[in-house]
């Protein structure tokens, strides 16, 4: 579950990552559905999370803020509500088992 941004508080940045994640030589797999690619990266308070199409999300300690910054170019969309953002991006869990890219 994504923490709701507190009023005036934390901003969550997200970026789609269609490929495989392979930090330090270990392939990242979703422990819920075993997907191996097509991720959403989330960053809040300099902590990086990975979210799967199935809706499973976890903090990925092997991915640091520098990695996120390398993949995040600029904010082209914004949402006031985290849940709405995830639904709009196709990461609300309704596409479990489906690769878009
Ligand atoms: Zn999954």
Short mmCIF file of C-alpha atoms and ligand atoms in Angstrom, two decimals, residues 30 32-35 52-54 56, ligand 1:
data_model
loop_
_atom_site.label_atom_id
_atom_site.label_comp_id
_atom_site.label_asym_id
_atom_site.label_seq_id
_atom_site.Cartn_x
_atom_site.Cartn_y
_atom_site.Cartn_z
CA UNK A 30 7.82 -10.05 -7.58
CA UNK A 32 3.64 -12.34 -5.17
CA UNK A 33 3.29 -13.23 -8.87
CA UNK A 34 6.91 -13.89 -9.96
CA UNK A 35 6.93 -11.16 -12.60
CA UNK A 52 4.34 -4.76 -9.69
CA UNK A 53 1.39 -4.85 -12.08
CA UNK A 54 -0.27 -7.24 -9.64
CA UNK A 56 2.34 -5.92 -4.83
ZN1 LIG B 1 3.50 -9.17 -8.98
#
